[in-house]
Tab-separated table of C-alpha atoms and ligand atoms in Angstrom:
chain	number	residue	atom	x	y	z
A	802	UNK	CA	0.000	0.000	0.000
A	803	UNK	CA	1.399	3.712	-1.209
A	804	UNK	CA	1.880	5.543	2.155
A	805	UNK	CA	0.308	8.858	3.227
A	806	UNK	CA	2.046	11.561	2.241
A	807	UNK	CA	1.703	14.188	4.790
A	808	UNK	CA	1.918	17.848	5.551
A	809	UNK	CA	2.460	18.878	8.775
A	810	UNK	CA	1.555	22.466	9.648
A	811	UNK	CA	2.277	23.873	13.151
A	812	UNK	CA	4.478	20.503	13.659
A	813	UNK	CA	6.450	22.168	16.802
A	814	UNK	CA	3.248	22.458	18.396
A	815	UNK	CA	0.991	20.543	20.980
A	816	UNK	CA	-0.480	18.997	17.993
A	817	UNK	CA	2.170	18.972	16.007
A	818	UNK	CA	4.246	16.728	18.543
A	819	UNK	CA	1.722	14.318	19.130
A	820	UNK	CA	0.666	14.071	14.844
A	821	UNK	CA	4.793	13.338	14.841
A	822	UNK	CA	4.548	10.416	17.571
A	823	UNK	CA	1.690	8.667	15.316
A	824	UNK	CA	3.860	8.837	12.340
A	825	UNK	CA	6.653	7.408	14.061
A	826	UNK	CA	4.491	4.510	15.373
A	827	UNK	CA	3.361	3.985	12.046
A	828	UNK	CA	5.871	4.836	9.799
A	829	UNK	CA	4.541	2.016	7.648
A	830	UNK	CA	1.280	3.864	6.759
A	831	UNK	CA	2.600	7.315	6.726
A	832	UNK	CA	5.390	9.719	5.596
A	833	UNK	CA	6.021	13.431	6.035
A	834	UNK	CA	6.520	15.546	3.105
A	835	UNK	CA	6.344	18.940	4.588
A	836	UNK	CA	6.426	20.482	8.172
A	837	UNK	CA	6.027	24.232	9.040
A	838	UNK	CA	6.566	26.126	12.468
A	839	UNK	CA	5.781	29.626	13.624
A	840	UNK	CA	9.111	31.009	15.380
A	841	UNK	CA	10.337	27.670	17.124
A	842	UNK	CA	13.330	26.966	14.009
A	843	UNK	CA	15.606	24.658	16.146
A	844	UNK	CA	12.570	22.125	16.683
A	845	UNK	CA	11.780	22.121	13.132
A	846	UNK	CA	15.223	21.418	11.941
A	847	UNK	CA	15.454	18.524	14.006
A	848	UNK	CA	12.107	17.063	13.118
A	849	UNK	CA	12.633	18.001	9.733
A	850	UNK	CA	16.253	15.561	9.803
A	851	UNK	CA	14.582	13.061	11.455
A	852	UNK	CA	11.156	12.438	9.204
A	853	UNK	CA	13.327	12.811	6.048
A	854	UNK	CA	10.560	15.987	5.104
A	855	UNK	CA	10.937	17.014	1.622
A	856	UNK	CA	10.411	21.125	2.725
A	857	UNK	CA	10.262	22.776	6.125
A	858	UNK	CA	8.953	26.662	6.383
A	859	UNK	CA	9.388	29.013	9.093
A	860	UNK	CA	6.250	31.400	9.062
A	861	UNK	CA	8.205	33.960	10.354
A	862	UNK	CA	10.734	35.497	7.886
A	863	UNK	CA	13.750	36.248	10.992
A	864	UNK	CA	14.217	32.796	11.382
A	865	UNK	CA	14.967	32.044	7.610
A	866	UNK	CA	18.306	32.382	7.909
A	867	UNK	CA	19.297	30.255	11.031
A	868	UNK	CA	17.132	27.602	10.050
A	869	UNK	CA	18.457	27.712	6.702
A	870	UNK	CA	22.123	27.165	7.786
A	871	UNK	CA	21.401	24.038	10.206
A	872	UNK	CA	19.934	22.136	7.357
A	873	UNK	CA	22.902	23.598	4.837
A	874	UNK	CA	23.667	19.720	4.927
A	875	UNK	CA	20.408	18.120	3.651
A	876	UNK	CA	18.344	18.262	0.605
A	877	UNK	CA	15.716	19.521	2.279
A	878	UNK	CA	13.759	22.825	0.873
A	879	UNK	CA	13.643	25.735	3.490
A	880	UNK	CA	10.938	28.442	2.780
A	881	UNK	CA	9.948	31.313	4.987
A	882	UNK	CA	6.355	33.697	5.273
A	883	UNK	CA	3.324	32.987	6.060
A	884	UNK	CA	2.161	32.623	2.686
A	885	UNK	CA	4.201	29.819	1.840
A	886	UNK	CA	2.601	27.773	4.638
A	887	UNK	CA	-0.557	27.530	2.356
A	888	UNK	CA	1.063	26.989	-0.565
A	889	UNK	CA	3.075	23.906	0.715
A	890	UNK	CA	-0.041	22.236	2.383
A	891	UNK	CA	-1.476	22.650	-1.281
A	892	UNK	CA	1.402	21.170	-3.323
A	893	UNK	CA	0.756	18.113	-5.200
A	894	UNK	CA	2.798	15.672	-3.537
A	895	UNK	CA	0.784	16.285	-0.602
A	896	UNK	CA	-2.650	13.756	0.039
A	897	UNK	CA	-3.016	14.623	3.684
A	898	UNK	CA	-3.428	17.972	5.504
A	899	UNK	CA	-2.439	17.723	9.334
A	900	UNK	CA	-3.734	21.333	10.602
A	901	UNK	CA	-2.603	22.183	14.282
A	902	UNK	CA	-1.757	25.551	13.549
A	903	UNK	CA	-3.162	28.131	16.002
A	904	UNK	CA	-5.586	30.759	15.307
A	905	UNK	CA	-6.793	32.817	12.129
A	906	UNK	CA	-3.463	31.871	10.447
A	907	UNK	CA	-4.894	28.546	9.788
A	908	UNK	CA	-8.265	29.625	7.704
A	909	UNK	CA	-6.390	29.840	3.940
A	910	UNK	CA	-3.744	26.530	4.246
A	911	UNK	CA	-7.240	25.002	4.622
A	912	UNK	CA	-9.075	27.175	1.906
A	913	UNK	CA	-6.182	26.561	-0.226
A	914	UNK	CA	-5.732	22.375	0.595
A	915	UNK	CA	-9.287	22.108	-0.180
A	916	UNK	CA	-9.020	23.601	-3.259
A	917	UNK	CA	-6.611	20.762	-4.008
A	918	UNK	CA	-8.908	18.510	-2.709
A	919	UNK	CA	-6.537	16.977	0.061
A	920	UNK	CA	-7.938	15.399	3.024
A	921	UNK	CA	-7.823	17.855	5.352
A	922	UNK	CA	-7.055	16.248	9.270
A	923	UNK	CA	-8.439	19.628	11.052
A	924	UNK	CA	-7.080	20.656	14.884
A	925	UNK	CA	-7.408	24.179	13.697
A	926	UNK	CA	-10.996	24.958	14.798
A	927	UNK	CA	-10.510	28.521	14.410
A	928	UNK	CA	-10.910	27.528	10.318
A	929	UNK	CA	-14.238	26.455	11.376
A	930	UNK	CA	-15.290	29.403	14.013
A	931	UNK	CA	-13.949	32.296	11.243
A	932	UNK	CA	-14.746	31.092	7.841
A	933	UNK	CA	-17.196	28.070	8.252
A	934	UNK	CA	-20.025	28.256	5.879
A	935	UNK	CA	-17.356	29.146	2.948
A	936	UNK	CA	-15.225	26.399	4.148
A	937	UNK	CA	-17.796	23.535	4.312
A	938	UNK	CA	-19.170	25.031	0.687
A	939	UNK	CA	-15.694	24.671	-0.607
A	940	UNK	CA	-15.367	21.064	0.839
A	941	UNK	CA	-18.064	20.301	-1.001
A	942	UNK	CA	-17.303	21.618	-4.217
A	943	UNK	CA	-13.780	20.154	-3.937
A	944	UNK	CA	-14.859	16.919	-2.186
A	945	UNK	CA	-12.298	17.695	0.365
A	946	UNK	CA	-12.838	15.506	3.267
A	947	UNK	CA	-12.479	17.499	6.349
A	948	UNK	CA	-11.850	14.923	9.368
A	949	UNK	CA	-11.939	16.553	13.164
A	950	UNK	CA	-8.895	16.222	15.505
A	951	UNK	CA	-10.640	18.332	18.619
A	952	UNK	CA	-11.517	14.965	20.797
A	953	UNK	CA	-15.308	16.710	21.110
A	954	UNK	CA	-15.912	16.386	17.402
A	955	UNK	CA	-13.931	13.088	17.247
A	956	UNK	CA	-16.055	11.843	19.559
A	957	UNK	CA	-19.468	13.093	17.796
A	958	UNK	CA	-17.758	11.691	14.435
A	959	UNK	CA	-17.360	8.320	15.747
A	960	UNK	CA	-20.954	8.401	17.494
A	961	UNK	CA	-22.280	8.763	13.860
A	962	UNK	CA	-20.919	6.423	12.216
A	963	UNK	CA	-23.258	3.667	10.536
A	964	UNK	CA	-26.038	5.792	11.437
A	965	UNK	CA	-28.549	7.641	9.333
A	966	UNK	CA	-31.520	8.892	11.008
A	967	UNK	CA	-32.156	12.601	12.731
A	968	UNK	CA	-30.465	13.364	15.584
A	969	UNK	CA	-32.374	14.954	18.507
A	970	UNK	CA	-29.079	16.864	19.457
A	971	UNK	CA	-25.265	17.016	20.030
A	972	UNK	CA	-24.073	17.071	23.667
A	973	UNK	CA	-20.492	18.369	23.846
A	974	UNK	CA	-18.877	17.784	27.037
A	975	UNK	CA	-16.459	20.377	28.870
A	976	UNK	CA	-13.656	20.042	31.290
A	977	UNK	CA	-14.898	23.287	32.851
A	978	UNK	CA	-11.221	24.242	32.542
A	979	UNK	CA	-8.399	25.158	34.835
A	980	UNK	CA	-10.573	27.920	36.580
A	981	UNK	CA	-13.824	25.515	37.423
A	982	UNK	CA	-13.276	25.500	40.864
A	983	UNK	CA	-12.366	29.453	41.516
A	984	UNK	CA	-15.458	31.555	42.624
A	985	UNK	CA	-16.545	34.056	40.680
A	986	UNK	CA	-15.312	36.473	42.447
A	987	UNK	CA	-12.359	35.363	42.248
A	988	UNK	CA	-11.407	35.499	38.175
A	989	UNK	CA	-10.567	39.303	38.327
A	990	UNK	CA	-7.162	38.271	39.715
A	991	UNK	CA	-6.137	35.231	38.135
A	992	UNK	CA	-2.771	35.374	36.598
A	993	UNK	CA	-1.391	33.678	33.285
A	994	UNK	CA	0.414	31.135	35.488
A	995	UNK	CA	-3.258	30.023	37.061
A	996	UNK	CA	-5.420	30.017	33.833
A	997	UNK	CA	-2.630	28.088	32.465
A	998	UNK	CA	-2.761	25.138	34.835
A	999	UNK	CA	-5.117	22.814	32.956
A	1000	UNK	CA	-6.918	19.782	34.792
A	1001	UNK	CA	-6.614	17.105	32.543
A	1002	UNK	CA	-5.081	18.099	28.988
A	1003	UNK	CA	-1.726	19.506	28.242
A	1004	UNK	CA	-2.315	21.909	25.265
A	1005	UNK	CA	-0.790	25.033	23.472
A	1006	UNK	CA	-0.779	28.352	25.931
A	1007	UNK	CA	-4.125	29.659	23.572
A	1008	UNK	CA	-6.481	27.401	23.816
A	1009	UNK	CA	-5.790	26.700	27.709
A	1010	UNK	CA	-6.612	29.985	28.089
A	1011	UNK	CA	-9.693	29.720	25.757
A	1012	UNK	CA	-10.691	26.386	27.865
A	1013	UNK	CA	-10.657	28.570	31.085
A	1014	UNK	CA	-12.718	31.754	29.725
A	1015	UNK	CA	-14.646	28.555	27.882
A	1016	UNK	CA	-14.296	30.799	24.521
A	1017	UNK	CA	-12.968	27.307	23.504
A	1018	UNK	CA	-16.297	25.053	24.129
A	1019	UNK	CA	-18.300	28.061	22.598
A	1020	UNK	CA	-15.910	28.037	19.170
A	1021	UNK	CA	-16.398	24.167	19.569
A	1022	UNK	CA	-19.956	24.757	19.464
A	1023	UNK	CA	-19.731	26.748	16.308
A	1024	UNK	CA	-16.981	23.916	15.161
A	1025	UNK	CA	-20.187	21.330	15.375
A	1026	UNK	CA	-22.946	23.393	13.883
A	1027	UNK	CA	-20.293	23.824	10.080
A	1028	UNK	CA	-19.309	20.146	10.615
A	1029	UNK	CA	-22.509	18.133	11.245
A	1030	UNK	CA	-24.568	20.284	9.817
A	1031	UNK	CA	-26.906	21.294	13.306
A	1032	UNK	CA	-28.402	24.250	14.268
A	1033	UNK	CA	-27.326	26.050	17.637
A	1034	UNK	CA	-30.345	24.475	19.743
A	1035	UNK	CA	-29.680	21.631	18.951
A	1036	UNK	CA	-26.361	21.471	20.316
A	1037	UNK	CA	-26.055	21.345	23.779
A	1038	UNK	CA	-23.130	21.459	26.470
A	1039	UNK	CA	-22.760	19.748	29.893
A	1040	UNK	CA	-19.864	19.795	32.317
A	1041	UNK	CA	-17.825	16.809	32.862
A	1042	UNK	CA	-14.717	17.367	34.789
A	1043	UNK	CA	-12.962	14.235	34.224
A	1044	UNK	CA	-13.137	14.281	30.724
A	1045	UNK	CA	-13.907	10.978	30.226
A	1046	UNK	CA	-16.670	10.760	28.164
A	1047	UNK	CA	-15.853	12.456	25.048
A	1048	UNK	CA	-18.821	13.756	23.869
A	1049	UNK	CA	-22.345	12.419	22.944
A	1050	UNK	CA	-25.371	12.401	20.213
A	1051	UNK	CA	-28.300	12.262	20.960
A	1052	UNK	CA	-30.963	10.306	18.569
A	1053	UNK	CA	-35.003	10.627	17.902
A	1054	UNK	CA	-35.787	8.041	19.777
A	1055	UNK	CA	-34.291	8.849	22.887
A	1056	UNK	CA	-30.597	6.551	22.370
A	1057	UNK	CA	-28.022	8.408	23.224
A	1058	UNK	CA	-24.549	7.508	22.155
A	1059	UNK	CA	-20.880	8.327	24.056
A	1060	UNK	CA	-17.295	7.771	22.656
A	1061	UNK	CA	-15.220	7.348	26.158
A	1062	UNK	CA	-11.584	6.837	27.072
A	1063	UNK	CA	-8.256	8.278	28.476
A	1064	UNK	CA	-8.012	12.097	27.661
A	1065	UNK	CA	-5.445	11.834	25.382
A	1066	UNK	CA	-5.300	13.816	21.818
A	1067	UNK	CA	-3.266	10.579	20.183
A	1068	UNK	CA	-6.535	9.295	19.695
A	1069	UNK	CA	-8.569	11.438	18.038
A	1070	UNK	CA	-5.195	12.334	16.077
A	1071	UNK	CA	-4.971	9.352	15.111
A	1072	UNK	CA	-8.541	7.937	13.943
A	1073	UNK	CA	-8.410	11.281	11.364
A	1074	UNK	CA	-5.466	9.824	10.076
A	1075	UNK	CA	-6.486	6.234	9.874
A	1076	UNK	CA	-10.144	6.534	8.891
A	1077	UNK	CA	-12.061	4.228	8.414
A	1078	UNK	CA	-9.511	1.759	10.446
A	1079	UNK	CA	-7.994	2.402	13.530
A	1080	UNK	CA	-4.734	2.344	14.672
A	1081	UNK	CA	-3.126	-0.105	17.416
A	1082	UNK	CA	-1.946	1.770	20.338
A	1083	UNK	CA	-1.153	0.760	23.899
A	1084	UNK	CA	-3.825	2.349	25.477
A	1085	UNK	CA	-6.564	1.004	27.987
A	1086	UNK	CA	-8.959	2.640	30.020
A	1087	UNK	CA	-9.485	1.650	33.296
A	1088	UNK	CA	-13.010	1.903	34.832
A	1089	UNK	CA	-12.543	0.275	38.040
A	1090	UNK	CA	-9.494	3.347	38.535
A	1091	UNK	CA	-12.166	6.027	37.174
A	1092	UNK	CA	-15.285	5.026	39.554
A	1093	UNK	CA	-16.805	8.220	38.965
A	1094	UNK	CA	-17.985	10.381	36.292
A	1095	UNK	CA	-20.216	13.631	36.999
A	1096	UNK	CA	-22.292	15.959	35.021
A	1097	UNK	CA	-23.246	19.317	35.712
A	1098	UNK	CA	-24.720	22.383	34.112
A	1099	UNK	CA	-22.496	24.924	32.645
A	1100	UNK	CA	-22.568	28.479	35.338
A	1101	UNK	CA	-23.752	30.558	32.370
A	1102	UNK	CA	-23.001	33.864	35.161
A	1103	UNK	CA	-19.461	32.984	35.232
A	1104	UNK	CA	-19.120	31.978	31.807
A	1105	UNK	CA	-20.157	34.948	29.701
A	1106	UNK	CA	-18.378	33.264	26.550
A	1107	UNK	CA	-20.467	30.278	25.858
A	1108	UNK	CA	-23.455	32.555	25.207
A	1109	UNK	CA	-21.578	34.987	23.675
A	1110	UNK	CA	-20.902	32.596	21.091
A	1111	UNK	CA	-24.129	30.778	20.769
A	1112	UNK	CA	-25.435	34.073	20.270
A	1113	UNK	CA	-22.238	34.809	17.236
A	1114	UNK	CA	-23.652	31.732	15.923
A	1115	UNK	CA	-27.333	32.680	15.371
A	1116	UNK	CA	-25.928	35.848	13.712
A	1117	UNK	CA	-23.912	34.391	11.290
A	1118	UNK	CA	-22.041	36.451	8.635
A	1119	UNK	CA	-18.437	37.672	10.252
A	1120	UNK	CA	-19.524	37.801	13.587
A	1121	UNK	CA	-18.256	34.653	15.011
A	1122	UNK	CA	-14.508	36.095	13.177
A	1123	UNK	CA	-14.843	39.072	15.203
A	1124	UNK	CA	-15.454	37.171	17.964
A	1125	UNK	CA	-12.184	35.089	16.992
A	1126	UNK	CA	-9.618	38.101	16.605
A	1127	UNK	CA	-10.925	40.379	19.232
A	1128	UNK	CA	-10.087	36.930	21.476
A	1129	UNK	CA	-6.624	36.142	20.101
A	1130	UNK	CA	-5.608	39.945	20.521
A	1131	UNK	CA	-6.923	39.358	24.464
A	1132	UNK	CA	-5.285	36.558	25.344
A	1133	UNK	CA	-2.061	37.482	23.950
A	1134	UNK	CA	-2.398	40.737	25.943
A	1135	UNK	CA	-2.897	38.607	29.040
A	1136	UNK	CA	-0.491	35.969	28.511
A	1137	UNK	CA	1.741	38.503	28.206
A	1138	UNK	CA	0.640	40.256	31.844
A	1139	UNK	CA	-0.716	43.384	29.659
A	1140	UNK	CA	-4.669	43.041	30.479
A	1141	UNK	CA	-6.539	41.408	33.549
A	1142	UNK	CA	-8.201	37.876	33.206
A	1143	UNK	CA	-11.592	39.413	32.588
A	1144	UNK	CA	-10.324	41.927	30.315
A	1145	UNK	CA	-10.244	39.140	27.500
A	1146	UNK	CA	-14.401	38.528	27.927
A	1147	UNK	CA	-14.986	42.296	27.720
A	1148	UNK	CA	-12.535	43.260	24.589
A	1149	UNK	CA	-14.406	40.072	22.402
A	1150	UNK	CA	-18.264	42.213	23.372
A	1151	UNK	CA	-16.720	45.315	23.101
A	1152	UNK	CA	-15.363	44.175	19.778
A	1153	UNK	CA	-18.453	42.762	18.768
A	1154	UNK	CA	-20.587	46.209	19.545
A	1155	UNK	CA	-18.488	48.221	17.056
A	1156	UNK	CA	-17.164	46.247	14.312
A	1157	UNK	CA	-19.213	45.938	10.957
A	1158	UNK	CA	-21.126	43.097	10.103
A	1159	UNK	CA	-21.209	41.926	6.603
A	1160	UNK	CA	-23.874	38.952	6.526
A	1161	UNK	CA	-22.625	36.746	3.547
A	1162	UNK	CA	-18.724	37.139	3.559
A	1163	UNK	CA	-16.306	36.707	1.390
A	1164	UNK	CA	-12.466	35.270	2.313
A	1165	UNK	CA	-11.707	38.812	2.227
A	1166	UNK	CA	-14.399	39.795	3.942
A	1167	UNK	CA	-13.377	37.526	6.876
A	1168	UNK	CA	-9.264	39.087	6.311
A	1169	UNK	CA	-10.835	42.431	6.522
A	1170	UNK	CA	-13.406	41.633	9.717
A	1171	UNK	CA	-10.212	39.970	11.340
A	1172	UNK	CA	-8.204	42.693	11.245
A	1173	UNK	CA	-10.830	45.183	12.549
A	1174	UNK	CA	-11.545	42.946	15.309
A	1175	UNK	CA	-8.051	42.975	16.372
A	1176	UNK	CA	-8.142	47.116	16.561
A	1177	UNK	CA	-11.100	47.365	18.193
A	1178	UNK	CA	-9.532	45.002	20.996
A	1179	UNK	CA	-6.682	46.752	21.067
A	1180	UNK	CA	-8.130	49.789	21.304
A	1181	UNK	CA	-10.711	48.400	23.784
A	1182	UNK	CA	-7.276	47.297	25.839
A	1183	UNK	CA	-5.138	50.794	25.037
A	1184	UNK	CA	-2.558	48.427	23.630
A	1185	UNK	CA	-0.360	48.845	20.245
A	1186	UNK	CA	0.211	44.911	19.604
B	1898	LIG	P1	0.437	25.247	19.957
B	1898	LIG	O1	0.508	26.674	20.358
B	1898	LIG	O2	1.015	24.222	20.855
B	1898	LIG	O3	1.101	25.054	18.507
B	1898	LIG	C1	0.801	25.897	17.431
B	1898	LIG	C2	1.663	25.565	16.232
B	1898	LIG	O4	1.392	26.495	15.180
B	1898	LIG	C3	3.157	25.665	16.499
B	1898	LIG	O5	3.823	24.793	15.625
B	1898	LIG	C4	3.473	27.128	16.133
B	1898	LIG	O6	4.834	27.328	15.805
B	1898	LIG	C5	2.557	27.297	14.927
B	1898	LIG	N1	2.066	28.673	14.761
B	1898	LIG	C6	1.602	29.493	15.720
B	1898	LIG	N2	1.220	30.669	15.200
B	1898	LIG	C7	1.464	30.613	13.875
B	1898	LIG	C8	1.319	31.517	12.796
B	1898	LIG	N3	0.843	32.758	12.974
B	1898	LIG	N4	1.663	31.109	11.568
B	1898	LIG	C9	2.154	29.880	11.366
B	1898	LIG	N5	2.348	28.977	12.353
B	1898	LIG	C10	1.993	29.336	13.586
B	1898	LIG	O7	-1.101	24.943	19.681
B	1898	LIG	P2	-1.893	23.575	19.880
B	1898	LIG	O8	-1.145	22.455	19.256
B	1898	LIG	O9	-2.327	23.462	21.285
B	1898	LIG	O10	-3.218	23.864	19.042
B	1898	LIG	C11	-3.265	23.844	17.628
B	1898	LIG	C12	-4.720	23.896	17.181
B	1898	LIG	O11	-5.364	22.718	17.630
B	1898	LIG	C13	-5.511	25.066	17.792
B	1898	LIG	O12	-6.440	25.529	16.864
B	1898	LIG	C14	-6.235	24.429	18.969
B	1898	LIG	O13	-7.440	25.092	19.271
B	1898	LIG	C15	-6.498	23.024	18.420
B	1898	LIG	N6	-6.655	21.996	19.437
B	1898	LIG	C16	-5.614	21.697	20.291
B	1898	LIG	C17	-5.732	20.725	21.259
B	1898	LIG	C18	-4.582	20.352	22.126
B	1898	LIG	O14	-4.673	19.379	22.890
B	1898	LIG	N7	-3.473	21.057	22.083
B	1898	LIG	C19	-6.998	19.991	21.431
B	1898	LIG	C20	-8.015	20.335	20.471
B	1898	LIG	C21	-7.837	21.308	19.526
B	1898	LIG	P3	5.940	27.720	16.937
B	1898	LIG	O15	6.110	26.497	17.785
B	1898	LIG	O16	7.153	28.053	16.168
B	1898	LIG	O17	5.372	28.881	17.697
B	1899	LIG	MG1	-11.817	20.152	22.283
């Protein structure tokens, strides 16, 4: 059988690493043609030597050089810009797209790879939550399959399978993040260093943060409605600190259906990649060690953000990308100790008050959108970057 010829993008990430260990377990099925990074230049050169990649490209033109010189050595292509992240996830030698890249800089390698009709292995949920509609259309057009990696929609994905009637609803689960057990009255002070302190996943400094302000399980609502097709009331979310049970669907006549297991991304990494088999991985659950699993309603008082985008949802158009930038401009700003905790809530509504909307955008409506999202934070925040 021909192997999988894979690009990579964001490959230094949380993601990234874990897409890598896969490949390695399975470097029968699968081979690595291209691998791109943000900043991190050292990592990439050394997982660029070791998977043999055809092309490696730094996003961010500084880091040309260095990276240029350690692989001075090799045959392997170094590129630089952001630009030339899409165009290597749409090259031809390319069948598989592996997006962990984080943020709006993920919407066009996916516009462009499904263009190409690649399979597109999606982590990137911010493709979903800024440019869904046009994304899904293109899919279509292109036949692109688009397969989730976000263990939620993993979970919903393998719920459906061999099933074809109506569902009554979606219920995604939710850690309730690293803040769950903080009083309210508490959140004005949290620091980076708390928010970042997740229960049960360790993920990329963004969406640990968006799992706290729960800005991540909205986007992942928005995520479900462009990939299964549902409206917003018919997706529902429920608590579930131990993150067992994956997520759920819920059918007409009252069946409801759970993927369960370990929290551990391998596995939803991994079924995108091997769909329809599965891999073989040493992995097994114990029940008798995890007596207990609870479920609670979401605190809709101290979680402004879920509604917030349930409401971005209903609206449509660019709303849910203002929602996205004004966010990414926040957390930055607070990971970087430049805002408070709450701060990040009240730049995405402030954004959303005073942006534009344009109800049936365009890819460059959505650049445009983006861009004034990430003023009006700033200026929301009276910060230059
Ligand atoms: P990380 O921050 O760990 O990794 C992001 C990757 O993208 C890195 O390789 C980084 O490079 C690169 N990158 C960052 N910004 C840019 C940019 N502007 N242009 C090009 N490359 C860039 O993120 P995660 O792996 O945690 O998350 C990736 C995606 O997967 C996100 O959309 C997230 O929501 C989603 N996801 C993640 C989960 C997880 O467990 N981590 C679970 C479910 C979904 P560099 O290292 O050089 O900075
Ligand atoms: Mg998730």
């Amino acid at each position: 059988m021909e192997r999988q010829r894979i690009a990579l993008l964001g490959s230094t990430g949380s993601i990234g690493e874990q897409t890598l260990d896969i490949v390695r377990e399975n470097s029968n099925l699968f081979e690595i043609v291209t691998l791109t990074a943000h900043s991190n230049w050292k990592r990439l050169a050394a997982q660029a030597v070791e998977f043999n990649a055809d092309s490696v490209v730094i996003a961010d033109e500084r880091y040309y050089t260095p990276l240029k010189e350690s692989l001075a050595d090799t045959d392997i292509k170094v590129y630089a810009g952001q630009s030339a992240v899409a165009q290597v996830a749409a090259e031809q030698n390319v069948d598989v797209v592996v997006n962990a890249l984080v943020g709006y800089a993920g919407l066009i390698p996916t516009v462009e790879a499904i263009k190409r009709s690649k399979k597109i292995a999606l982590a990137n949920k911010e493709t979903l939550v800024v440019g869904g509609e046009t994304v899904m259309k293109l899919a279509e057009q292109y036949r692109s399959p688009i397969l989730p990696i976000d263990s939620e929609h993993s979970a919903i994905f393998q719920c459906l399978i061999g099933e074809r009637s109506p569902l009554r609803r979606l219920i995604i689960t939710c850690s309730g993040g690293s803040l769950r057990d903080l009083p309210i009255e508490a959140l004005k002070d949290v620091t980076p260093e708390q928010a970042l302190k997740h229960p049960q996943w360790t993920m990329g400094a963004k969406i640990t943060i968006d799992s706290s302000t729960l800005v991540n399980k909205g986007f992942e609502v928005i995520e479900a409605k462009w990939l299964f097709g549902l409206d917003a009331d018919k997706i529902s979310v429920i608590q579930h600190p131990q993150s067992v049970v994956h997520s759920m669907v819920e059918f007409e006549d009252g069946a409801i259906k759970a993927q369960l297991g370990t929290p551990d991304m391998h596995m939803p990494i991994s079924f995108a990649l091997m769909y329809p088999n599965r891999a073989v991985r040493d992995e097994h659950f114990s029940f008798a060690d995890n007596p207990t699993l609870t479920f609670e309603e979401v605190n809709r008082i101290k979680y402004p953000a879920l509604d917030i985008a349930y409401d971005v949802l209903r609206r449509g158009g660019t709303a849910a990308c203002t929602m996205n930038g004004s966010n990414e401009v926040a957390v930055a700003a607070f990971l970087a100790h430049k805002c408070g905790y709450l701060d990040i809530v009240r730049s995405i509504e402030y954004a959303l008050e005073h942006a534009q909307f344009i109800s049936n955008p365009t890819l460059e409506d959505y650049a445009a959108a983006d861009i004034e999202s990430r003023r009006l934070a700033q200026q929301y925040l009276k910060i230059t970057e």
